[in-house]
Coordinates of C-alpha atoms and ligand atoms in Angstrom, one line a residue:
M27 CA 158.5 61.6 165.1
C28 CA 157.7 58.4 163.3
G29 CA 155.9 58.0 159.9
I30 CA 153.0 55.7 159.7
V31 CA 151.1 54.4 156.6
G32 CA 148.3 51.9 156.2
Y33 CA 146.7 50.6 153.0
T34 CA 143.8 48.4 152.0
G35 CA 142.5 48.0 148.5
S36 CA 142.6 45.8 145.4
Q37 CA 146.1 46.5 144.1
S38 CA 149.4 45.2 145.6
A39 CA 150.0 47.0 148.9
I40 CA 153.7 47.2 148.5
A41 CA 153.9 50.3 146.2
P42 CA 151.6 52.5 148.3
L43 CA 153.3 51.4 151.5
I44 CA 156.9 51.9 150.3
E45 CA 156.1 55.1 148.4
G46 CA 154.2 56.4 151.4
L47 CA 157.1 55.6 153.7
R48 CA 159.5 57.4 151.3
R49 CA 157.3 60.5 151.6
L50 CA 157.2 60.2 155.4
E51 CA 160.9 59.4 155.9
Y52 CA 161.4 63.0 157.0
R53 CA 159.6 62.1 160.2
G54 CA 162.2 59.6 161.3
Y55 CA 164.7 57.4 159.6
D56 CA 166.3 55.1 162.3
S57 CA 164.6 52.0 161.0
A58 CA 161.7 51.0 158.7
G59 CA 159.3 48.0 158.5
I60 CA 156.2 46.7 156.9
A61 CA 153.6 44.1 157.6
L62 CA 151.6 42.7 154.6
G63 CA 148.3 41.0 155.2
T64 CA 147.5 37.7 153.6
P65 CA 144.7 35.4 154.8
G66 CA 145.9 33.6 158.0
K67 CA 149.5 34.9 157.8
L68 CA 151.3 38.2 158.0
F69 CA 154.5 38.9 156.1
V70 CA 156.7 41.1 158.2
Q71 CA 160.0 42.7 157.2
K72 CA 161.9 45.3 159.2
R73 CA 165.4 46.7 159.2
A74 CA 167.5 49.2 161.1
G75 CA 168.7 52.2 159.2
K76 CA 167.0 54.0 156.3
L77 CA 164.1 52.8 154.2
S78 CA 166.6 51.9 151.5
N79 CA 168.0 49.1 153.8
L80 CA 164.5 47.7 154.0
E81 CA 163.9 48.0 150.3
S82 CA 167.0 46.0 149.5
E83 CA 165.7 43.2 151.7
L84 CA 162.4 43.3 149.9
I85 CA 163.8 42.4 146.5
Q86 CA 163.1 38.8 147.4
T87 CA 159.8 37.3 146.5
L88 CA 156.9 39.0 148.3
P89 CA 153.5 37.6 148.9
S90 CA 150.8 39.2 146.8
A91 CA 149.0 41.2 149.4
T92 CA 146.4 43.9 149.0
S93 CA 146.7 45.4 152.5
G94 CA 149.4 46.3 154.9
I95 CA 151.0 48.8 157.3
G96 CA 154.4 50.5 157.2
H97 CA 156.5 52.5 159.6
T98 CA 159.6 54.6 159.6
R99 CA 161.0 55.2 163.0
W100 CA 162.6 57.9 165.1
A101 CA 163.8 55.9 168.1
T102 CA 162.6 56.7 171.6
H103 CA 162.3 53.5 173.7
G104 CA 165.0 51.1 172.6
G105 CA 167.8 51.8 170.2
P106 CA 167.5 51.8 166.4
T107 CA 167.9 48.0 165.9
D108 CA 166.2 45.5 163.6
R109 CA 164.5 44.0 166.7
N110 CA 163.1 47.4 167.9
A111 CA 162.0 48.4 164.4
H112 CA 158.2 48.4 163.9
P113 CA 155.8 46.6 163.2
H114 CA 155.7 44.7 166.5
L115 CA 153.8 41.4 166.7
D116 CA 151.8 39.4 169.2
N117 CA 153.1 36.0 170.2
E118 CA 151.1 34.2 167.5
G119 CA 152.6 36.5 164.8
K120 CA 149.2 37.3 163.5
L121 CA 148.7 40.8 164.8
A122 CA 151.0 43.6 163.9
V123 CA 151.1 47.2 165.3
I124 CA 152.9 50.3 164.4
H125 CA 153.1 53.4 166.6
N126 CA 154.1 57.0 166.7
G127 CA 154.5 58.7 170.1
I128 CA 155.1 57.4 173.6
I129 CA 153.1 54.9 175.7
E130 CA 154.0 56.3 179.2
N131 CA 152.7 53.4 181.2
Y132 CA 154.3 50.7 179.1
T133 CA 156.4 49.3 182.0
E134 CA 153.3 48.5 184.0
L135 CA 151.6 47.1 180.9
R136 CA 154.6 45.0 180.1
A137 CA 154.8 43.6 183.7
M138 CA 151.1 42.8 183.6
L139 CA 151.3 41.1 180.1
E140 CA 154.5 39.1 181.0
A141 CA 152.7 37.9 184.1
R142 CA 150.0 36.6 181.8
G143 CA 152.6 34.7 179.8
H144 CA 153.4 37.0 176.9
K145 CA 157.0 36.9 175.7
F146 CA 158.5 40.2 174.6
E147 CA 161.0 40.5 171.8
S148 CA 162.0 44.2 171.9
E149 CA 162.8 47.0 174.3
T150 CA 160.1 49.3 172.9
D151 CA 157.0 50.7 174.5
T152 CA 155.0 49.7 171.4
E153 CA 155.3 46.0 171.8
S154 CA 153.1 46.0 174.9
V155 CA 150.3 47.4 172.7
A156 CA 150.6 44.4 170.3
H157 CA 150.2 41.9 173.2
L158 CA 147.5 43.9 174.8
L159 CA 145.5 44.2 171.6
S160 CA 146.0 40.5 171.0
D161 CA 144.3 39.6 174.3
L162 CA 141.6 42.2 173.9
R163 CA 140.8 41.0 170.4
K164 CA 140.1 37.6 171.7
T165 CA 137.7 38.9 174.3
S166 CA 136.1 41.1 171.6
H167 CA 135.3 38.1 169.5
G168 CA 137.9 38.9 166.9
D169 CA 136.8 42.6 166.4
L170 CA 140.1 44.5 166.0
A171 CA 138.4 47.9 166.2
A172 CA 136.7 47.0 169.5
A173 CA 140.0 45.7 170.8
M174 CA 141.6 49.0 169.9
R175 CA 139.0 51.0 171.6
E176 CA 139.5 49.0 174.8
A177 CA 143.2 49.1 174.6
V178 CA 143.4 52.8 174.2
K179 CA 141.4 53.3 177.4
S180 CA 144.2 51.7 179.3
L181 CA 147.1 53.6 177.6
R182 CA 148.7 56.8 178.9
G183 CA 150.7 59.1 176.7
S184 CA 150.5 60.4 173.1
F185 CA 150.2 58.1 170.2
T186 CA 149.0 57.1 166.8
L187 CA 148.5 53.3 166.6
V188 CA 147.7 51.3 163.5
A189 CA 147.1 47.6 163.5
I190 CA 146.3 44.7 161.2
H191 CA 145.4 41.0 161.9
A192 CA 145.9 38.0 159.6
D193 CA 142.4 36.6 160.2
Q194 CA 140.9 39.7 158.6
P195 CA 143.8 41.1 156.6
E196 CA 141.7 43.6 154.6
V197 CA 140.8 45.5 157.8
V198 CA 143.2 48.2 159.0
V199 CA 142.5 49.9 162.3
G200 CA 144.0 53.1 163.5
V201 CA 143.6 55.6 166.4
R202 CA 145.2 58.9 167.4
R203 CA 145.7 60.8 170.6
N204 CA 147.9 63.9 170.5
S205 CA 149.7 62.5 167.4
P206 CA 148.7 62.9 163.8
L207 CA 146.7 60.4 161.6
V208 CA 144.8 61.2 158.5
V209 CA 142.7 59.0 156.2
G210 CA 142.8 59.1 152.4
L211 CA 139.7 58.1 150.5
G212 CA 140.3 56.2 147.3
V213 CA 138.0 54.3 144.9
G214 CA 138.1 50.6 146.0
E215 CA 141.0 51.4 148.2
N216 CA 141.6 53.5 151.4
F217 CA 144.7 54.8 153.1
M218 CA 145.8 56.2 156.5
A219 CA 149.0 58.0 157.2
S220 CA 150.8 60.5 159.5
D221 CA 150.7 63.0 156.7
V222 CA 148.7 63.4 153.4
A223 CA 152.0 63.4 151.5
A224 CA 152.0 59.6 151.9
F225 CA 149.0 59.1 149.7
I226 CA 148.8 62.3 147.6
D227 CA 149.6 60.3 144.4
Y228 CA 146.5 58.2 144.9
T229 CA 143.8 60.6 146.2
K230 CA 143.2 64.2 147.0
R231 CA 140.3 63.3 149.4
A232 CA 141.2 63.3 153.0
V233 CA 139.4 62.9 156.3
E234 CA 140.7 64.3 159.5
L235 CA 140.5 62.3 162.7
G236 CA 139.9 63.9 166.1
Q237 CA 141.4 62.9 169.5
N238 CA 140.7 59.4 170.6
E239 CA 138.9 58.5 167.4
V240 CA 139.2 55.0 166.1
V241 CA 139.1 54.4 162.3
T242 CA 138.4 51.1 160.6
L243 CA 139.3 50.8 156.9
T244 CA 138.4 48.2 154.4
P245 CA 138.8 48.6 150.6
T246 CA 135.3 50.0 150.4
S247 CA 134.5 51.5 153.8
V248 CA 135.7 53.9 156.4
E249 CA 134.1 53.8 159.8
I250 CA 135.1 56.2 162.6
T251 CA 134.0 55.9 166.2
D252 CA 134.8 57.4 169.6
L253 CA 136.2 55.1 172.3
D254 CA 132.7 54.1 173.3
G255 CA 131.9 52.9 169.8
N256 CA 129.6 55.8 168.9
A257 CA 129.7 56.5 165.1
I258 CA 131.4 59.8 164.1
T259 CA 130.6 61.4 160.7
P260 CA 133.8 61.7 158.7
R261 CA 135.0 65.3 158.2
E262 CA 136.3 65.3 154.6
Y263 CA 138.5 67.9 153.0
S264 CA 140.4 68.3 149.8
I265 CA 144.1 68.3 149.6
T266 CA 145.1 71.5 147.7
W267 CA 148.7 70.7 146.7
D268 CA 149.9 68.1 144.3
S269 CA 152.5 65.5 144.5
S270 CA 155.1 67.6 142.6
A271 CA 155.4 69.7 145.8
A272 CA 156.6 66.6 147.6
Q273 CA 159.3 65.8 145.0
K274 CA 162.8 67.3 144.5
G275 CA 162.0 68.8 141.1
G276 CA 165.5 68.6 139.7
F277 CA 167.3 69.8 142.8
S278 CA 169.8 67.6 144.5
H279 CA 168.1 67.9 147.8
F280 CA 164.8 69.0 149.2
M281 CA 166.5 71.6 151.3
L282 CA 168.0 73.3 148.2
K283 CA 164.7 73.2 146.4
E284 CA 163.0 74.7 149.5
I285 CA 165.6 77.5 149.7
F286 CA 164.8 78.3 146.1
E287 CA 161.1 78.2 146.7
Q288 CA 161.4 81.1 149.2
P289 CA 160.5 84.0 146.9
K290 CA 157.2 82.2 146.1
A291 CA 156.5 81.2 149.6
V292 CA 156.9 84.7 150.9
A293 CA 154.8 86.1 148.1
D294 CA 152.1 83.5 148.7
T295 CA 152.0 84.4 152.4
L296 CA 151.5 88.1 151.5
I297 CA 148.8 87.6 148.9
G298 CA 145.5 89.3 149.8
R299 CA 146.8 90.7 153.0
L300 CA 146.4 94.4 152.2
S301 CA 142.9 95.7 151.5
G302 CA 142.1 98.4 149.0
S303 CA 141.7 100.9 151.8
G304 CA 145.2 100.1 153.1
D305 CA 144.4 97.9 156.1
I306 CA 146.0 94.6 156.8
V307 CA 143.5 91.8 156.2
L308 CA 143.8 89.3 159.0
D309 CA 140.2 88.0 159.3
E310 CA 141.6 84.8 160.9
L311 CA 142.5 86.6 164.1
T312 CA 138.9 86.4 165.4
L313 CA 139.5 89.1 168.0
S314 CA 137.3 92.1 167.9
D315 CA 138.9 95.5 167.6
N316 CA 138.0 96.1 171.2
E317 CA 139.7 92.9 172.4
I318 CA 142.8 93.9 170.4
R319 CA 142.8 97.3 172.1
E320 CA 142.5 95.7 175.5
L321 CA 145.3 93.2 175.1
K322 CA 147.9 93.7 177.8
K323 CA 150.7 91.5 176.3
I324 CA 151.6 88.9 173.8
V325 CA 153.4 85.7 174.5
V326 CA 155.0 83.9 171.6
L327 CA 155.6 80.1 172.1
A328 CA 157.6 78.0 169.7
C329 CA 160.6 75.7 169.4
G330 CA 163.8 75.6 167.3
T331 CA 163.7 77.7 164.2
A332 CA 160.1 78.7 164.9
Y333 CA 161.3 80.2 168.2
H334 CA 163.8 82.4 166.2
A335 CA 160.8 83.6 164.2
G336 CA 159.2 84.4 167.6
M337 CA 162.2 86.4 168.6
I338 CA 161.8 88.5 165.5
A339 CA 158.1 89.0 166.4
K340 CA 159.1 90.7 169.6
Y341 CA 161.2 93.3 167.8
A342 CA 158.5 94.0 165.2
I343 CA 155.4 93.9 167.3
E344 CA 156.8 95.9 170.1
K345 CA 158.1 98.5 167.7
W346 CA 155.0 98.8 165.6
A347 CA 152.1 98.0 167.9
K348 CA 153.6 99.2 171.2
I349 CA 152.5 96.1 173.1
P350 CA 154.9 94.1 175.3
V351 CA 155.9 90.8 173.8
E352 CA 157.5 87.9 175.6
V353 CA 159.0 85.0 173.7
E354 CA 159.4 81.7 175.3
L355 CA 160.6 78.2 174.4
A356 CA 157.5 76.2 174.4
S357 CA 159.2 73.3 176.1
E358 CA 159.9 75.5 179.2
F359 CA 156.6 77.5 179.3
R360 CA 154.3 75.2 181.4
Y361 CA 157.0 74.3 183.9
R362 CA 156.9 77.7 185.6
D363 CA 153.9 79.8 186.5
P364 CA 153.5 82.1 183.6
L365 CA 151.5 85.2 184.2
I366 CA 148.8 85.1 181.6
D367 CA 145.1 85.7 181.5
S368 CA 142.3 86.7 179.2
S369 CA 144.2 89.9 178.3
T370 CA 147.1 87.9 176.9
L371 CA 147.3 86.9 173.3
V372 CA 149.5 83.8 172.9
I373 CA 151.0 83.2 169.4
A374 CA 152.0 79.6 168.9
I375 CA 154.3 79.2 165.9
S376 CA 154.8 75.8 164.3
Q377 CA 155.6 74.6 160.8
S378 CA 154.2 71.1 161.4
G379 CA 151.4 72.0 163.8
E380 CA 152.3 68.8 165.6
T381 CA 155.3 69.8 167.8
M382 CA 154.3 68.3 171.2
D383 CA 156.2 70.9 173.3
T384 CA 154.3 73.7 171.5
L385 CA 151.0 71.9 171.7
M386 CA 151.3 71.3 175.5
A387 CA 152.3 75.0 176.0
L388 CA 149.2 76.0 173.9
R389 CA 147.0 73.9 176.1
H390 CA 148.5 75.4 179.2
A391 CA 147.9 78.9 177.9
K392 CA 144.3 78.2 177.0
A393 CA 143.7 76.6 180.4
N394 CA 144.9 79.8 182.0
G395 CA 142.5 81.9 180.0
A396 CA 144.7 83.2 177.2
R397 CA 143.5 83.5 173.6
V398 CA 145.7 81.5 171.3
L399 CA 146.6 82.3 167.7
A400 CA 148.5 79.6 165.8
V401 CA 150.9 80.5 163.0
C402 CA 151.2 77.2 161.1
N403 CA 152.1 75.8 157.7
T404 CA 150.2 72.5 157.9
N405 CA 146.5 72.5 157.3
S406 CA 144.3 70.6 159.8
S407 CA 147.2 69.7 162.0
T408 CA 146.6 69.6 165.8
I409 CA 148.0 73.0 166.8
P410 CA 145.7 75.0 164.5
R411 CA 142.8 72.8 165.4
E412 CA 143.2 73.5 169.1
A413 CA 144.0 77.2 168.8
D414 CA 141.3 79.8 168.9
A415 CA 142.4 81.1 165.6
V416 CA 145.0 80.2 162.9
L417 CA 147.0 82.2 160.5
Y418 CA 148.3 79.8 157.8
T419 CA 151.6 80.5 156.2
H420 CA 151.7 79.4 152.6
A421 CA 155.1 77.9 152.3
G422 CA 153.8 74.6 150.8
P423 CA 155.1 71.3 152.1
E424 CA 158.5 71.5 153.7
I425 CA 160.2 68.1 153.5
A426 CA 163.8 68.7 154.5
V427 CA 164.3 68.4 158.2
A428 CA 166.1 71.8 158.3
S429 CA 163.4 74.5 158.2
T430 CA 164.0 77.2 155.6
K431 CA 161.0 78.5 153.7
A432 CA 158.7 77.8 156.7
F433 CA 160.9 80.2 158.7
L434 CA 160.7 83.0 156.3
T435 CA 157.0 82.7 156.0
Q436 CA 156.6 82.6 159.8
V437 CA 158.5 85.9 160.0
I438 CA 156.2 87.4 157.4
A439 CA 153.2 86.2 159.4
V440 CA 154.4 87.9 162.5
Y441 CA 155.1 91.1 160.6
L442 CA 151.5 91.0 159.4
I443 CA 150.2 90.5 162.9
G444 CA 152.4 93.4 164.2
L445 CA 151.1 95.7 161.5
H446 CA 147.5 94.7 162.0
L447 CA 147.7 95.3 165.8
A448 CA 149.5 98.6 165.2
R449 CA 146.6 99.8 163.0
I450 CA 143.8 98.6 165.2
R451 CA 145.4 100.0 168.4
G452 CA 145.9 103.3 166.6
V453 CA 149.6 103.4 166.8
M454 CA 150.1 103.6 163.0
D455 CA 148.0 105.1 160.3
R456 CA 147.1 103.5 157.0
S457 CA 149.8 105.2 155.1
E458 CA 152.5 104.0 157.5
V459 CA 151.1 100.4 157.4
K460 CA 150.9 100.6 153.6
A461 CA 154.5 101.8 153.3
I462 CA 155.8 98.8 155.3
F463 CA 153.5 96.4 153.4
D464 CA 154.9 97.7 150.1
E465 CA 158.4 97.0 151.4
L466 CA 157.3 93.5 152.3
G467 CA 156.0 93.1 148.8
E468 CA 159.5 93.8 147.4
L469 CA 161.1 91.0 149.5
P470 CA 160.4 88.1 147.1
A471 CA 162.3 89.8 144.3
K472 CA 165.1 90.6 146.7
I473 CA 165.4 87.0 147.9
E474 CA 165.5 86.0 144.2
Q475 CA 168.4 88.4 143.7
I476 CA 170.3 86.8 146.6
L477 CA 169.7 83.3 145.2
E478 CA 170.9 84.4 141.7
T479 CA 174.2 85.5 143.1
V480 CA 174.8 82.7 145.6
E481 CA 177.5 80.8 143.8
P482 CA 180.5 82.7 145.2
L483 CA 179.1 82.0 148.7
R484 CA 178.9 78.3 147.9
A485 CA 182.6 78.3 146.8
L486 CA 183.6 80.3 149.9
T487 CA 181.9 77.9 152.2
R488 CA 184.1 75.1 151.0
N489 CA 187.2 76.9 152.5
Y490 CA 185.8 76.3 155.9
T491 CA 184.9 72.6 155.6
N492 CA 187.5 71.6 158.1
S493 CA 186.8 74.3 160.7
T494 CA 185.8 73.0 164.1
S495 CA 183.7 75.9 165.1
V496 CA 181.8 78.7 163.5
L497 CA 180.4 81.7 165.4
F498 CA 177.6 84.0 164.3
L499 CA 177.1 87.6 165.4
G500 CA 174.1 89.7 165.2
R501 CA 172.5 92.7 166.9
N502 CA 168.8 93.6 167.3
V503 CA 166.8 91.6 164.7
G504 CA 170.1 90.3 163.5
F505 CA 170.6 88.4 166.7
P506 CA 167.8 85.8 166.1
V507 CA 169.2 85.5 162.5
A508 CA 172.6 84.7 164.1
L509 CA 171.0 82.0 166.2
E510 CA 169.2 80.6 163.2
G511 CA 172.4 80.5 161.2
A512 CA 174.1 78.6 164.0
L513 CA 171.2 76.2 164.4
K514 CA 171.2 75.4 160.7
L515 CA 174.9 74.7 160.7
K516 CA 174.7 72.5 163.8
E517 CA 171.9 70.4 162.5
L518 CA 173.3 70.0 159.0
A519 CA 177.0 70.1 159.2
Y520 CA 177.4 68.6 162.8
M521 CA 179.8 71.5 163.6
H522 CA 180.1 73.5 166.8
A523 CA 178.2 76.7 166.0
E524 CA 176.9 79.4 168.2
G525 CA 175.1 82.6 167.7
F526 CA 175.7 85.6 169.9
A527 CA 174.4 89.1 170.3
G528 CA 177.4 91.2 169.2
G529 CA 177.5 93.2 172.5
E530 CA 177.8 90.0 174.5
L531 CA 181.1 88.9 172.9
K532 CA 183.2 90.8 175.5
H533 CA 181.3 89.1 178.3
G534 CA 182.7 85.7 177.6
P535 CA 182.3 84.2 174.1
I536 CA 185.2 86.1 172.7
A537 CA 187.4 83.6 174.5
L538 CA 186.3 81.1 171.8
I539 CA 188.1 82.9 169.0
E540 CA 191.3 81.3 167.8
S541 CA 193.4 81.9 164.8
G542 CA 191.3 81.1 161.7
T543 CA 187.9 80.7 163.5
P544 CA 185.3 81.6 161.0
V545 CA 182.9 84.3 162.3
I546 CA 179.8 85.3 160.3
A547 CA 178.6 88.8 161.3
I548 CA 175.3 90.3 160.2
L549 CA 175.7 94.0 159.8
P550 CA 172.6 95.8 160.9
A551 CA 170.7 97.7 158.2
G552 CA 170.5 101.4 158.8
H553 CA 172.1 103.5 161.5
E554 CA 169.5 103.2 164.3
H555 CA 171.2 103.5 167.7
G556 CA 174.6 103.3 165.9
L557 CA 174.2 99.5 165.9
D558 CA 176.0 99.2 162.5
E559 CA 179.1 100.9 163.9
K560 CA 178.9 98.8 167.1
M561 CA 178.9 95.7 164.9
L562 CA 181.9 97.0 162.9
S563 CA 183.7 97.4 166.3
N564 CA 182.8 93.8 167.1
I565 CA 184.2 92.7 163.8
Q566 CA 187.5 94.4 164.6
E567 CA 187.6 92.8 168.1
V568 CA 187.3 89.3 166.7
K569 CA 189.7 90.0 163.8
A570 CA 192.3 91.3 166.3
R571 CA 192.1 87.8 167.8
G572 CA 192.6 85.9 164.6
A573 CA 189.1 85.3 163.4
H574 CA 188.2 85.1 159.7
V575 CA 185.3 87.3 159.2
I576 CA 182.5 86.9 156.7
V577 CA 180.0 89.8 156.8
I578 CA 176.4 89.8 155.6
A579 CA 175.9 93.5 154.7
Q580 CA 173.4 95.3 152.6
E581 CA 174.4 96.9 149.3
G582 CA 176.4 100.1 149.7
D583 CA 177.4 99.7 153.3
E584 CA 181.1 100.1 154.0
V585 CA 182.6 97.1 155.7
P586 CA 186.3 97.8 156.5
G587 CA 188.5 94.9 157.4
A588 CA 186.2 91.9 156.5
E589 CA 187.8 89.0 154.7
H590 CA 184.6 88.5 152.7
V591 CA 181.4 90.5 152.3
I592 CA 178.2 88.8 151.2
R593 CA 175.8 91.5 149.8
I594 CA 172.1 91.5 150.3
P595 CA 169.7 94.1 148.9
K596 CA 168.7 97.1 151.0
S597 CA 165.5 96.8 153.1
L598 CA 163.9 98.3 156.1
P599 CA 166.0 97.4 159.2
L600 CA 163.2 95.3 160.8
L601 CA 162.7 93.3 157.5
Q602 CA 166.4 92.5 157.2
P603 CA 166.1 89.0 158.7
I604 CA 164.1 87.8 155.7
L605 CA 167.1 88.6 153.5
A606 CA 170.1 88.0 155.9
T607 CA 168.9 84.5 156.7
V608 CA 169.1 83.2 153.1
P609 CA 172.9 83.2 152.8
L610 CA 173.2 81.5 156.1
Q611 CA 170.9 78.7 154.9
V612 CA 173.0 78.3 151.8
F613 CA 176.2 78.3 154.0
A614 CA 174.9 75.5 156.1
Y615 CA 173.6 73.6 153.1
E616 CA 176.9 73.8 151.3
M617 CA 178.9 72.9 154.4
A618 CA 176.7 69.7 154.9
V619 CA 177.2 68.7 151.2
A620 CA 181.0 69.3 151.4
R621 CA 181.2 67.3 154.6
G622 CA 179.3 64.4 153.0
N623 CA 176.4 64.6 155.4
D624 CA 172.8 63.7 154.7
V625 CA 171.3 67.1 154.0
D626 CA 167.6 66.3 154.0
Q627 CA 167.7 63.8 156.9
P628 CA 170.5 64.9 159.3
R629 CA 171.5 62.4 162.0
N630 CA 169.4 62.0 165.2
L631 CA 166.7 64.4 164.0
A632 CA 163.1 64.2 162.8
K633 CA 161.0 66.8 161.0
S634 CA 158.1 66.8 163.4
V635 CA 158.8 66.3 167.0
T636 CA 155.8 64.7 168.5
V637 CA 157.3 63.7 171.8
E638 CA 158.1 66.1 174.8
Ligands
M6R4 O1 157.2 72.1 163.3 P1 157.7 73.1 164.2 O2 157.9 74.4 163.5 O3 156.9 73.2 165.4 O4 159.2 72.6 164.6 C1 159.9 73.3 165.5 C2 161.4 72.8 165.5 O5 161.4 71.4 165.8 C3 162.0 73.0 164.1 O6 162.0 74.4 163.8 C4 163.5 72.6 164.2 O7 164.2 73.4 165.0 C5 164.1 72.6 162.7 N1 164.6 71.3 162.4 C6 165.2 73.5 162.5 O8 165.6 73.5 161.2

């Protein structure tokens, strides 16, 4: 939820810190701050609001410092004020700490530290760590890493912590528990950050840190230990994308760029997934064919947009592989007694791989004997590391808070899982699987076609800028698409938006329709169960009550009575979400722009939600 960056080297620390924070601002943007290390004294500057507020303060003369830490915050404990912004300091002002996560026992710690005479400046949980570290550093003879190891033993919760002390300003110490932290290895300089994006311009060599591992950086060394001080060999890997992926590339917003990257993201996620003999290649699954045949059910766990991808998984996997699929909000899963065991396959879907609700649900599933397959977009993040197997989507870095290309690739991933299971369980033969795979292969070009003809939709959207509410209707796989359209509009345009299953309208939601209410309806592809006709009736029902109806319909389908029809290419009915979602993303994007909202960093949100 917060972005963290640390630097120690031979050049001025300010550029890597500020540039790193800019790359991490998607994680939180309520306030930002830095601490620069100079011998005997820290220079600390922090400001409420976006990083740009801090930057305008920094125009004044800065000390020349070659180490420092920086933070961009998504507020949990204490409002988004200057005072609550990180870094937090000890009472001597010589030790600074930044934090991502929650210290659950901070009230007890604070009472204990205040009783010892420490004076607190903020309402945050983090500040108690600064005071605790300060005391422990003294009893550890000035060894900040040793102090960190001791401090962590008395902390409850999930956290990444990074600290620096003025007496040894070239030393930067970090630790992680259930929250991300990666190390970047440079030449004569080293980095640590919540995400490799922060230092991708400086190095492609990264080291992952495990749970409860403490890392100590100097310009020329990286030492990792467990909490007992035992040395751990660094696990190095190469970052495979370059910094252009984390830049806007001529688009006005990351979200727009990411919408336009969808054809490639979908194509990349499909590459190499069909063997010459016509089988789906999913070696990552690590389940034997026998284990797949013996599966009794699948449970999909996810949050937000990823949950909508999970809903689509249910339609596809049940239809193709004939295995029951339950879909559950990860945040609810472990608070009941889910019926899962070793015959259950749990699929945990997460773009970031760090969503705490999904991680906790995954752990609960594993503890109850289920096998867990992660569908994830972020290499080496926590969820894939803890799952039994991982299927990576290949969307590339998604920076905008609103998820777009990650969603489409998650849906592609669950289609692949459905086809693979169908084949192994003998429900579909090779030719049936290949026929659907070939249809999947045509989706990138079809998305491209939608994006080429999107201008009229952008113009149309602006007619509804002053609407107070927008409703979305879908049926079958169009229902999760309706939910996704509504979620995008809520988070970006700050408008009341709801998605409904068309058949539910008459059970209550139709009372929301007033004269002029925009309703976006997704007309089901094909005529299965007569659902297209049922949706056409739903359209008439809302029109009769004054709604303005915009219909997303595939080419050639008759849509009598709609004010506006947005055409998408024909596809198999189950694959329609991949195409029908795109205009809804554009609608939400355009609405946010027209209403003057911050598209890439909508209010109150953060890209990766690492608190429960
Ligand atoms: O990283 P994850 O996929 O686990 O994130 C889950 C949700 O927080 C995320 O999809 C969220 O709903 C998006 N902001 C929606 O656009």
